[in-house]
Coordinates of C-alpha atoms in Angstrom, one line a residue:
M50 CA 22.5 -2.5 51.9
K51 CA 19.4 -3.9 53.5
L52 CA 17.3 -2.3 50.9
F53 CA 19.0 -4.0 48.0
P54 CA 17.2 -7.4 48.4
D55 CA 13.9 -5.6 48.5
V56 CA 14.6 -3.6 45.4
L57 CA 15.8 -6.7 43.7
L58 CA 12.6 -8.6 44.7
A59 CA 10.4 -5.7 43.5
L60 CA 12.2 -5.5 40.2
S61 CA 11.8 -9.2 39.7
L62 CA 8.2 -8.7 38.9
P63 CA 8.6 -6.5 35.7
G64 CA 11.8 -8.5 34.9
L65 CA 9.9 -11.8 34.9
V66 CA 7.0 -10.3 32.9
L67 CA 9.5 -9.2 30.2
L68 CA 11.3 -12.6 30.4
Y69 CA 8.0 -14.5 29.9
L70 CA 7.2 -12.2 27.0
Y71 CA 10.5 -12.7 25.3
L72 CA 10.3 -16.5 25.7
A73 CA 6.7 -16.7 24.6
P74 CA 6.2 -13.7 22.2
Y75 CA 3.2 -14.9 20.2
S76 CA -0.5 -14.5 21.0
K77 CA -3.8 -16.4 20.9
V78 CA -7.0 -15.4 19.2
E79 CA -8.5 -14.0 22.5
E80 CA -5.9 -11.3 22.4
S81 CA -6.2 -10.6 18.7
F82 CA -8.6 -7.6 18.7
N83 CA -6.5 -5.3 20.8
L84 CA -3.3 -6.4 19.2
Q85 CA -4.6 -5.9 15.7
A86 CA -6.1 -2.6 16.7
T87 CA -2.8 -1.4 18.0
H88 CA -1.1 -2.5 14.9
D89 CA -3.5 -0.7 12.7
I90 CA -3.2 2.6 14.6
L91 CA 0.6 2.4 14.5
T92 CA 0.8 1.3 10.9
Y93 CA -2.0 3.4 9.2
G94 CA -2.6 6.2 11.7
V95 CA -5.9 7.7 12.7
P96 CA -7.7 9.3 9.7
T97 CA -9.0 12.8 10.2
D98 CA -10.3 13.7 6.7
D99 CA -13.8 13.2 5.2
E100 CA -12.8 9.8 3.8
R101 CA -12.2 8.3 7.2
E102 CA -15.0 5.7 6.9
L103 CA -13.6 4.4 3.6
F104 CA -10.1 4.5 5.1
L105 CA -11.0 2.6 8.2
K106 CA -13.0 -0.1 6.4
A107 CA -10.1 -0.6 3.8
K108 CA -7.3 -0.7 6.3
Y109 CA -8.5 -1.7 9.8
D110 CA -8.9 -5.4 10.7
H111 CA -11.9 -5.0 12.9
F112 CA -14.3 -4.3 10.0
T113 CA -13.4 -7.8 8.6
F114 CA -13.3 -9.6 11.9
P115 CA -15.5 -7.7 14.3
G116 CA -16.0 -10.5 16.8
A117 CA -19.3 -11.2 18.6
V118 CA -19.4 -7.8 20.2
P119 CA -17.5 -4.5 19.6
R120 CA -14.5 -3.9 21.9
T121 CA -13.0 -0.6 22.9
F122 CA -10.1 1.1 21.1
V123 CA -9.1 3.0 24.2
G124 CA -6.5 0.5 25.3
A125 CA -5.1 0.1 21.8
L126 CA -4.7 3.9 21.5
I127 CA -2.8 4.0 24.9
L128 CA -0.5 1.2 23.9
A129 CA 0.2 2.7 20.5
A130 CA 1.1 6.0 22.1
F131 CA 3.4 4.5 24.7
S132 CA 5.0 2.1 22.2
K133 CA 6.2 4.8 19.8
P134 CA 9.6 5.4 21.4
G135 CA 10.5 1.7 21.4
I136 CA 9.4 1.4 17.8
W137 CA 11.5 4.4 16.8
L138 CA 14.5 2.6 18.2
G139 CA 13.8 -0.3 15.8
L140 CA 12.7 -2.9 18.3
D141 CA 10.2 -5.6 17.4
R142 CA 6.9 -3.9 17.3
Q143 CA 4.8 -6.7 18.8
L144 CA 7.2 -7.2 21.7
V145 CA 7.3 -3.4 22.3
V146 CA 3.5 -3.2 22.4
R147 CA 3.0 -6.1 24.7
G148 CA 6.0 -5.1 26.8
V149 CA 4.4 -1.7 27.5
L150 CA 1.2 -3.4 28.8
G151 CA 3.3 -5.9 30.8
L152 CA 5.3 -3.1 32.4
L153 CA 2.2 -1.1 33.3
N154 CA 0.6 -4.1 35.0
S155 CA 3.8 -5.2 36.7
F156 CA 4.4 -1.7 38.2
A157 CA 0.8 -1.7 39.4
L158 CA 1.7 -4.9 41.3
V159 CA 4.8 -3.4 42.7
A160 CA 2.7 -0.4 43.9
Y161 CA 0.3 -2.8 45.5
G162 CA 3.3 -4.5 47.2
R163 CA 4.4 -1.2 48.6
S164 CA 0.9 -0.6 50.0
V165 CA 1.0 -4.0 51.6
T166 CA 4.4 -3.1 53.2
K167 CA 3.0 0.2 54.5
A168 CA -0.2 -1.5 55.9
F169 CA 1.2 -4.7 57.3
G170 CA 5.0 -4.4 57.6
L171 CA 8.1 -5.1 55.7
G172 CA 8.0 -8.9 56.3
T173 CA 4.5 -9.2 54.9
G174 CA 5.5 -7.0 51.9
R175 CA 8.4 -9.3 51.1
W176 CA 6.3 -12.4 51.3
Y177 CA 3.7 -10.8 49.1
L178 CA 6.3 -10.2 46.4
A179 CA 7.8 -13.7 46.8
L180 CA 4.4 -15.3 46.4
Q181 CA 3.4 -13.0 43.5
V182 CA 6.4 -13.5 41.4
C183 CA 6.0 -17.3 41.5
Q184 CA 2.5 -17.3 40.1
F185 CA 2.3 -18.3 36.5
H186 CA -0.9 -16.8 35.1
V187 CA -0.5 -13.2 36.3
T188 CA 3.1 -13.1 35.1
Y189 CA 2.4 -14.8 31.8
Y190 CA -0.7 -12.8 30.9
A191 CA 0.4 -9.4 32.3
S192 CA 1.6 -8.5 28.8
R193 CA -1.2 -10.1 26.8
T194 CA -3.7 -7.8 25.3
L195 CA -6.9 -9.2 26.8
P196 CA -9.5 -6.6 27.9
N197 CA -9.1 -8.0 31.4
M198 CA -5.4 -7.2 31.5
Y199 CA -6.1 -3.6 30.6
A200 CA -8.4 -3.4 33.6
F201 CA -6.1 -5.4 35.8
G202 CA -3.5 -2.7 36.5
I203 CA -6.2 -0.1 37.1
C204 CA -8.0 -2.4 39.6
T205 CA -4.8 -3.3 41.3
L206 CA -4.0 0.3 42.0
A207 CA -7.6 0.9 43.1
L208 CA -7.5 -2.0 45.6
A209 CA -4.1 -0.8 46.9
G210 CA -5.8 2.4 47.9
L211 CA -8.3 0.5 49.9
L212 CA -5.7 -1.3 52.0
P213 CA -5.4 -0.1 55.6
A214 CA -3.0 2.9 55.6
P215 CA -0.7 4.3 58.3
P216 CA -2.4 7.0 60.4
S217 CA -3.2 10.0 58.3
S218 CA -5.7 12.8 58.2
T219 CA -9.3 12.1 57.6
K220 CA -9.3 14.2 54.4
S221 CA -6.4 12.2 53.0
A222 CA -8.1 8.9 53.7
I223 CA -11.3 10.1 52.0
R224 CA -9.4 11.3 49.0
Q225 CA -7.7 7.9 48.7
R226 CA -10.9 6.0 48.9
R227 CA -12.5 8.3 46.4
L228 CA -9.7 7.8 44.0
S229 CA -10.0 4.0 44.3
L230 CA -13.7 4.0 43.6
Y231 CA -13.1 6.4 40.7
L232 CA -10.5 4.1 39.2
M233 CA -12.6 1.0 39.5
T234 CA -15.6 2.8 37.9
L235 CA -13.5 4.0 35.1
A236 CA -12.1 0.5 34.4
G237 CA -15.6 -1.0 34.5
V238 CA -17.1 1.6 32.1
I239 CA -14.2 1.4 29.6
F240 CA -12.7 -2.1 29.8
R241 CA -14.7 -4.8 31.7
S242 CA -18.2 -4.4 33.0
E243 CA -17.8 -7.2 35.6
I244 CA -15.7 -4.8 37.6
A245 CA -19.1 -3.2 38.6
I246 CA -19.7 -6.3 40.8
L247 CA -16.2 -6.0 42.4
L248 CA -16.9 -2.2 43.0
A249 CA -20.3 -3.0 44.5
A250 CA -18.8 -5.6 46.8
Q251 CA -16.1 -3.2 48.0
V252 CA -18.5 -0.3 48.6
G253 CA -21.1 -2.6 50.3
Y254 CA -18.5 -4.0 52.7
L255 CA -17.0 -0.6 53.6
F256 CA -20.5 0.9 54.0
V257 CA -21.6 -1.9 56.3
R258 CA -18.4 -1.4 58.3
R259 CA -19.2 2.4 58.4
R260 CA -15.9 3.3 56.8
M261 CA -17.3 5.1 53.8
S262 CA -19.8 7.9 53.2
L263 CA -22.5 7.4 50.6
L264 CA -22.9 11.1 49.8
G265 CA -19.3 12.2 50.5
E266 CA -17.4 9.4 48.7
V267 CA -19.4 6.8 46.8
I268 CA -21.7 9.0 44.8
P269 CA -19.1 11.7 43.8
A270 CA -16.5 9.0 42.9
G271 CA -19.0 6.9 41.0
L272 CA -20.6 9.7 39.0
S273 CA -17.3 11.3 38.1
G274 CA -15.8 7.9 37.1
A275 CA -18.8 6.9 35.0
L276 CA -19.1 10.3 33.3
I277 CA -15.4 10.6 32.4
G278 CA -15.3 6.9 31.3
L279 CA -18.3 7.5 29.0
L280 CA -16.8 10.7 27.6
I281 CA -13.6 8.7 26.8
T282 CA -15.1 5.5 25.4
V283 CA -18.2 6.6 23.5
P284 CA -16.6 9.2 21.2
I285 CA -13.4 7.1 20.6
D286 CA -15.2 3.9 19.9
S287 CA -18.1 5.5 17.9
F288 CA -15.4 6.9 15.7
F289 CA -13.4 3.7 15.1
W290 CA -16.5 1.5 14.7
Q291 CA -18.3 4.2 12.7
K292 CA -21.5 3.6 14.8
F293 CA -22.9 6.6 16.7
P294 CA -23.3 6.4 19.6
L295 CA -21.5 3.2 20.8
W296 CA -20.6 2.1 24.3
P297 CA -18.8 -1.3 23.8
E298 CA -19.1 -2.5 27.4
L299 CA -22.8 -2.0 27.4
A300 CA -23.1 -3.9 24.1
G301 CA -21.0 -6.7 25.7
L302 CA -23.1 -6.7 28.9
Y303 CA -26.3 -7.0 26.9
F304 CA -24.9 -9.8 24.7
N305 CA -23.4 -11.9 27.6
V306 CA -25.9 -11.3 30.4
V307 CA -29.3 -10.2 29.0
E308 CA -29.2 -12.4 25.9
G309 CA -27.1 -15.1 27.7
K310 CA -25.0 -15.8 24.6
S311 CA -21.8 -16.2 26.5
T312 CA -22.9 -19.8 27.1
E313 CA -22.0 -20.5 23.4
W314 CA -18.4 -20.5 24.6
G315 CA -19.1 -23.2 27.2
T316 CA -20.4 -23.4 30.8
S317 CA -18.8 -24.4 34.1
P318 CA -20.3 -25.5 37.5
W319 CA -20.9 -22.9 40.2
W320 CA -17.8 -24.0 42.1
F321 CA -15.4 -23.6 39.2
Y322 CA -13.8 -20.3 40.5
F323 CA -13.3 -21.5 44.1
L324 CA -12.1 -25.1 43.5
D325 CA -10.4 -24.8 40.1
A326 CA -9.5 -21.3 39.0
L327 CA -8.3 -19.8 42.3
P328 CA -5.9 -22.7 43.2
R329 CA -4.4 -22.4 39.7
L330 CA -4.1 -18.7 39.8
L331 CA -2.4 -18.7 43.3
L332 CA -0.4 -21.8 42.2
N333 CA 1.4 -22.3 45.5
P334 CA -0.8 -24.8 47.4
L335 CA 0.4 -23.5 50.8
S336 CA -1.1 -20.0 49.9
W337 CA -4.7 -21.2 50.0
A338 CA -4.3 -24.4 52.1
L339 CA -2.3 -23.0 54.9
C340 CA -1.5 -19.2 54.8
I341 CA -4.9 -17.8 54.1
P342 CA -6.7 -19.9 56.7
L343 CA -3.9 -19.1 59.2
A344 CA -4.3 -15.4 58.6
L345 CA -8.0 -15.6 59.2
A346 CA -7.5 -17.7 62.4
T347 CA -4.8 -15.6 64.0
P348 CA -6.3 -12.7 66.1
A349 CA -3.6 -10.2 65.1
T350 CA -4.3 -10.6 61.3
R351 CA -8.0 -11.7 61.4
R352 CA -9.6 -8.3 60.9
P353 CA -7.4 -7.0 58.1
S354 CA -7.5 -10.3 56.4
A355 CA -11.3 -10.3 56.5
D356 CA -11.4 -6.7 55.2
I357 CA -9.5 -7.8 52.1
L358 CA -11.1 -11.3 51.6
V359 CA -14.8 -10.7 52.2
P360 CA -15.4 -8.3 49.3
L361 CA -13.2 -10.4 46.9
L362 CA -15.1 -13.6 47.8
V363 CA -18.4 -11.9 47.5
F364 CA -17.4 -10.7 44.0
I365 CA -16.4 -14.2 43.0
G366 CA -19.5 -15.7 44.5
I367 CA -21.9 -13.4 42.7
Y368 CA -20.0 -13.8 39.4
S369 CA -20.2 -17.5 39.8
I370 CA -23.9 -17.2 38.9
Q371 CA -22.9 -16.5 35.3
P372 CA -22.7 -19.9 33.6
H373 CA -19.8 -19.1 31.3
K374 CA -16.6 -18.9 33.4
E375 CA -13.0 -18.2 32.7
W376 CA -10.2 -17.7 35.2
R377 CA -9.4 -14.3 33.7
F378 CA -12.7 -12.9 34.8
I379 CA -11.6 -13.0 38.4
I380 CA -7.9 -12.2 38.0
Y381 CA -8.5 -8.9 39.8
A382 CA -8.8 -10.8 43.1
V383 CA -5.3 -12.4 42.9
P384 CA -3.2 -9.5 44.4
G385 CA -5.6 -9.2 47.4
L386 CA -5.7 -13.0 48.0
T387 CA -1.9 -13.1 47.7
S388 CA -1.6 -10.3 50.3
V389 CA -3.7 -12.3 52.8
A390 CA -1.5 -15.3 52.2
A391 CA 1.5 -13.2 52.8
M392 CA 0.2 -12.2 56.2
G393 CA -0.1 -15.9 57.1
A394 CA 3.3 -16.7 55.7
N395 CA 4.9 -13.8 57.7
W396 CA 3.2 -15.0 60.9
I397 CA 4.9 -18.4 60.4
W398 CA 8.3 -17.0 59.3
T399 CA 8.6 -14.6 62.3
R400 CA 8.1 -17.5 64.7
R401 CA 10.5 -19.9 63.0
A402 CA 12.9 -19.8 66.0
K403 CA 10.2 -20.3 68.6
S404 CA 9.3 -23.9 68.0
L405 CA 10.1 -26.9 65.8
L406 CA 6.7 -26.7 64.2
Y407 CA 7.2 -23.1 63.0
A408 CA 10.7 -24.0 61.8
A409 CA 9.3 -26.9 59.8
L410 CA 6.5 -24.8 58.4
S411 CA 9.0 -22.1 57.4
L412 CA 11.1 -24.6 55.5
M413 CA 8.0 -25.8 53.8
L414 CA 7.1 -22.2 52.8
V415 CA 10.5 -21.6 51.3
A416 CA 10.4 -25.0 49.5
S417 CA 6.9 -24.2 48.2
V418 CA 8.1 -20.9 46.8
I419 CA 11.0 -22.5 45.0
A420 CA 8.7 -25.3 43.7
S421 CA 6.1 -22.8 42.5
C422 CA 8.8 -21.0 40.6
G423 CA 9.9 -24.2 39.0
A424 CA 6.3 -25.1 38.1
S425 CA 5.7 -21.7 36.6
L426 CA 8.8 -22.1 34.4
G427 CA 7.6 -25.5 33.4
M428 CA 4.2 -24.1 32.4
L429 CA 6.0 -21.4 30.4
F430 CA 8.0 -24.1 28.6
I431 CA 4.8 -25.9 27.6
S432 CA 2.7 -22.7 26.9
R433 CA 5.2 -21.4 24.4
L434 CA 4.6 -24.5 22.2
N435 CA 1.0 -23.6 21.6
Y436 CA 1.5 -21.2 18.8
P437 CA 2.0 -23.2 15.6
G438 CA 0.3 -20.6 13.5
A439 CA 2.9 -17.9 14.3
E440 CA 5.7 -20.4 13.9
A441 CA 4.4 -21.5 10.5
L442 CA 4.2 -17.9 9.2
T443 CA 7.6 -17.0 10.6
Q444 CA 9.1 -20.1 8.9
L445 CA 7.4 -19.4 5.6
H446 CA 8.9 -15.9 5.5
K447 CA 12.3 -17.4 6.0
L448 CA 11.7 -20.2 3.4
I449 CA 10.3 -18.0 0.5
P450 CA 13.6 -16.3 -0.4
T451 CA 15.3 -19.8 -0.6
L452 CA 12.6 -21.2 -3.0
P453 CA 12.1 -20.6 -6.8
P454 CA 9.7 -17.6 -7.4
P455 CA 6.2 -18.5 -8.5
S456 CA 5.8 -18.9 -12.2
R457 CA 2.4 -17.2 -12.2
P458 CA 2.5 -13.9 -14.2
N459 CA 1.8 -10.7 -12.3
P460 CA -1.1 -8.3 -13.1
P461 CA -0.1 -5.9 -15.8
Q462 CA 0.0 -2.9 -13.5
H463 CA 2.6 -4.6 -11.2
S464 CA 6.3 -5.2 -12.1
Q465 CA 7.4 -6.5 -8.6
P466 CA 7.0 -10.1 -7.6
I467 CA 3.7 -10.9 -5.7
I468 CA 3.3 -13.7 -3.2
R469 CA -0.2 -14.7 -2.2
I470 CA -0.7 -16.7 1.1
H471 CA -3.8 -18.2 2.5
M472 CA -4.0 -19.0 6.3
D473 CA -6.6 -21.3 7.7
G474 CA -8.5 -21.0 10.9
L475 CA -6.1 -22.9 13.1
T476 CA -3.2 -20.8 11.8
C477 CA -5.0 -17.5 12.5
S478 CA -6.0 -18.6 16.0
T479 CA -2.6 -19.8 17.2
G480 CA -0.4 -16.8 16.9
V481 CA -0.8 -15.0 13.6
T482 CA -1.1 -11.2 13.9
R483 CA -0.6 -8.4 11.5
F484 CA 2.6 -7.6 13.4
L485 CA 4.1 -10.9 12.0
E486 CA 3.3 -10.0 8.4
M487 CA 5.8 -8.3 6.2
P488 CA 5.5 -4.5 6.7
P489 CA 3.5 -2.7 4.0
P490 CA 5.2 -0.4 1.5
S491 CA 4.7 3.4 2.0
D492 CA 2.4 3.8 -1.0
L493 CA 0.0 1.2 0.4
L494 CA 0.0 3.0 3.8
R495 CA -1.1 6.3 2.2
E496 CA -3.7 4.9 -0.3
N497 CA -7.0 3.2 0.3
N498 CA -6.9 0.8 -2.6
D499 CA -6.2 -2.8 -3.0
P500 CA -2.7 -3.3 -4.5
L501 CA -4.3 -5.5 -7.2
S502 CA -7.3 -3.5 -8.0
S503 CA -8.6 0.1 -8.2
D504 CA -11.6 -1.0 -6.1
P505 CA -11.6 -1.1 -2.3
P506 CA -10.0 -4.4 -1.2
P507 CA -11.7 -7.5 0.1
S508 CA -11.1 -7.1 3.8
S509 CA -9.7 -10.5 4.2
L510 CA -6.7 -9.6 2.0
M511 CA -3.9 -7.8 3.7
S512 CA -0.9 -6.4 1.9
S513 CA 2.7 -6.0 2.8
S514 CA 6.1 -6.1 1.3
F515 CA 9.5 -7.7 1.6
T516 CA 12.6 -6.4 0.0
N517 CA 14.6 -9.2 -1.8
E518 CA 17.9 -7.9 -3.2
T519 CA 16.9 -5.0 -5.4
R520 CA 13.2 -5.9 -5.9
T521 CA 10.3 -5.5 -3.6
T522 CA 8.1 -8.6 -3.1
L523 CA 4.5 -7.7 -2.4
Y524 CA 2.9 -10.1 0.0
I525 CA -0.9 -10.6 0.0
Y526 CA -2.4 -12.5 3.0
D527 CA -5.8 -14.1 3.1
K528 CA -7.9 -15.3 6.0
T529 CA -11.1 -16.4 4.2
E530 CA -13.2 -18.6 6.5
D531 CA -16.4 -18.9 4.4
E532 CA -16.9 -22.7 3.8
A533 CA -18.7 -22.2 0.5
T534 CA -15.8 -20.1 -0.8
L535 CA -13.2 -22.6 0.4
L536 CA -15.0 -25.4 -1.6
T537 CA -14.6 -23.4 -4.8
P538 CA -11.6 -24.7 -6.9
S539 CA -11.1 -21.3 -8.5
F540 CA -10.6 -19.7 -5.1
W541 CA -7.4 -21.6 -4.6
H542 CA -5.9 -20.7 -8.0
Q543 CA -4.8 -17.3 -6.7
F544 CA -2.5 -18.5 -4.0
D545 CA 1.2 -19.5 -4.0
Y546 CA 1.4 -20.8 -0.5
V547 CA -1.1 -22.1 2.0
L548 CA -0.8 -22.7 5.8
A549 CA -3.3 -25.4 6.6
E550 CA -4.1 -27.9 9.3
D551 CA -5.5 -30.4 6.8
P552 CA -3.9 -30.4 3.4
G553 CA -6.8 -32.6 2.1
K554 CA -9.1 -29.6 2.3
V555 CA -6.9 -27.5 0.0
I556 CA -8.1 -28.0 -3.5
G557 CA -5.5 -28.4 -6.3
R558 CA -1.9 -29.8 -6.5
W559 CA 0.2 -28.7 -3.6
N560 CA 3.6 -29.8 -2.1
V561 CA 4.1 -30.0 1.6
V562 CA 7.4 -28.1 2.1
R563 CA 7.4 -28.3 5.9
E564 CA 5.4 -29.6 8.9
V565 CA 5.1 -27.3 11.9
M566 CA 4.9 -29.1 15.3
G567 CA 2.7 -28.2 18.2
Y568 CA 2.1 -29.2 21.8
A569 CA 0.3 -32.6 22.2
G570 CA 0.4 -33.3 25.9
V571 CA 2.9 -34.8 28.4
E572 CA 3.7 -38.3 29.4
L573 CA 5.8 -40.1 32.0
S574 CA 8.6 -41.8 30.1
R575 CA 11.9 -43.4 30.8
E576 CA 13.2 -42.7 27.3
K577 CA 16.5 -40.9 27.0
T578 CA 14.9 -38.3 24.7
S579 CA 12.8 -35.4 25.8
A580 CA 10.8 -32.6 24.3
A581 CA 13.5 -31.0 22.2
D582 CA 14.8 -34.3 21.1
T583 CA 11.5 -35.5 19.7
Q584 CA 10.3 -32.4 17.9
D585 CA 11.3 -30.6 14.8
K586 CA 13.5 -28.0 16.4
G587 CA 13.0 -25.7 13.5
A588 CA 9.3 -25.9 14.0
T589 CA 9.3 -24.7 17.5
E590 CA 12.4 -22.8 17.8
G591 CA 11.6 -19.4 19.3
P592 CA 13.5 -16.2 20.0
G593 CA 14.2 -17.2 23.5
G594 CA 15.9 -20.5 22.9
I595 CA 14.5 -21.8 26.2
E596 CA 15.3 -25.4 25.1
T597 CA 19.0 -24.6 25.3
A598 CA 18.7 -24.1 29.0
Y599 CA 16.0 -26.7 29.5
E600 CA 17.7 -29.8 28.0
P601 CA 20.9 -29.8 30.1
L602 CA 18.9 -29.3 33.3
A603 CA 16.4 -32.1 32.3
A604 CA 19.3 -34.4 31.4
L605 CA 21.0 -33.7 34.8
V606 CA 17.8 -34.5 36.7
R607 CA 17.1 -37.7 34.7
T608 CA 20.6 -39.0 35.1
H609 CA 21.2 -38.3 38.8
L610 CA 17.8 -38.1 40.5
T611 CA 15.0 -39.9 38.6
R612 CA 17.0 -42.8 37.0
G613 CA 15.8 -41.8 33.5
W614 CA 12.2 -41.1 34.4
W615 CA 10.9 -37.8 33.1
L616 CA 7.7 -36.0 32.1
R617 CA 8.2 -35.9 28.3
V618 CA 6.6 -33.1 26.3
K619 CA 4.9 -34.7 23.3
M620 CA 4.8 -32.8 20.0
E621 CA 2.8 -33.6 16.9
P622 CA 2.4 -32.0 13.4
R623 CA -0.3 -29.3 13.7
L624 CA 0.1 -27.3 10.5
R625 CA 1.6 -27.8 7.0
I626 CA 3.3 -25.2 4.8
L627 CA 2.0 -25.9 1.3
R628 CA 3.5 -24.6 -1.9
R629 CA 1.7 -24.7 -5.2
A630 CA 3.0 -27.5 -7.4
E631 CA 4.5 -26.3 -10.7
D632 CA 3.5 -28.1 -13.9
E633 CA 7.2 -28.8 -14.6
G634 CA 10.2 -29.4 -12.4
D635 CA 8.5 -29.6 -9.1
D636 CA 8.9 -32.8 -7.1
G637 CA 7.6 -33.8 -3.8
G638 CA 4.3 -35.1 -2.3
S639 CA 1.2 -33.2 -3.3
S640 CA -2.2 -32.8 -1.6
G641 CA -5.7 -32.1 -2.8

């Protein structure tokens, strides 16, 4: 029975990842390439005939929205393959795809926790899991299709193999180190080139400590990892991008580092990672303010702590030279830093009965873990309000069957109703994905033509269908961003609905049928109302219904503990659902 709490603690990692996914199922623009690519593979398949270039350009999203640099399709192919069983069971496709990635990353963290237990003892392993499950960013982003999160699980497994292991044969230790270097090389070649810095820091430290052979381990692992990585990514990505040869990470490295164009997305001071990103990633202030310094100061844990910390800090320090900084670029360091914090926490916990100081510190540790879990859930509550685009499209799909059909005549070759929807930039960047669109009919899956023309379709138009009673409604989605086109009145004549941030930019007569709310900050307030009381619940109601649990708890705290004071989540209208005004019989306010 002693194992039951440990199993429960280990399972809490994948459990929380899936819970966070369920409560915040939508995605942001940074995740869109891999999510759209996975959708296209699942929906349209991989063409093998001579018309594959025409097929890919007609169906796949990345030819319309290629991004600043090409990205690899390897991760999307893996997710599509592993997602098939869940999709066959009829589960929500976007949740299944993200759930697969989340489970892969969470099980890598569990494996790292097992390695921590083997290396430093059961107590340290328990504290590692306790500190890890209460961090927000790793849990929330584990299922998000960022390139970094594809590399995260692989790097976590690799770093687990570099932890001190129980006594074993020399050959076994060499094989383990080789595998770790091989995995990091593979992840760097395919998914994220910055892992080369982490790999160099790990190899350099081990080489200086005389724990690794250059000829026996580093060169064989590096060459095999690089060769296999290139044999995977170059053929696959050359095929999907129809550019031969193509190595996406090399293109990204040249764009970001050699040309320095990553600065177009903003710059941060050199200290950003150390003083801003790492405290947010670790979340629990005692992790970095008490536990890590204590682990380094204590003779029994000083050496293993330094073995983990030094390469990670060197990696972060070197990467701090790059002006453009984001916390996700250093997320690979989080499990290692957490394991060092766990050593310090376990040192305090095992001495809680020896003195009043250790007893007080132990209570502080427990309280900090509970508080961090609460803070993580609070961040989840706020974060799920940042996807008005997805909410708007979901609400529109529910509204359309309840509204009169458009009076516009269909093209002669189409007898079924057709709905045309334009989505503006904010809509597309705050949660809209192809998974949220109505699924396409089978004939459009097989053919390469636009449903409204015999010519190849404009890539910004995406087709899908919705069955309403006995008729099939054909949905056409548009993401046009060209400013000159958007200023052309005739462009807007083709649409029945528009999802827009500013109705004044939509030309013509339109009715606002609904406003969709979004997050607008927090404020300290003594009002009796809170987030769910002050927002349009229909606009932010998600599949998890987190407000149902949040409101009674918030009311309890306000009533009995804070005398009415509370951090109120503010909401404001972010998007409008517009419907074309009919010439007759259509009331309501119009725009344009």
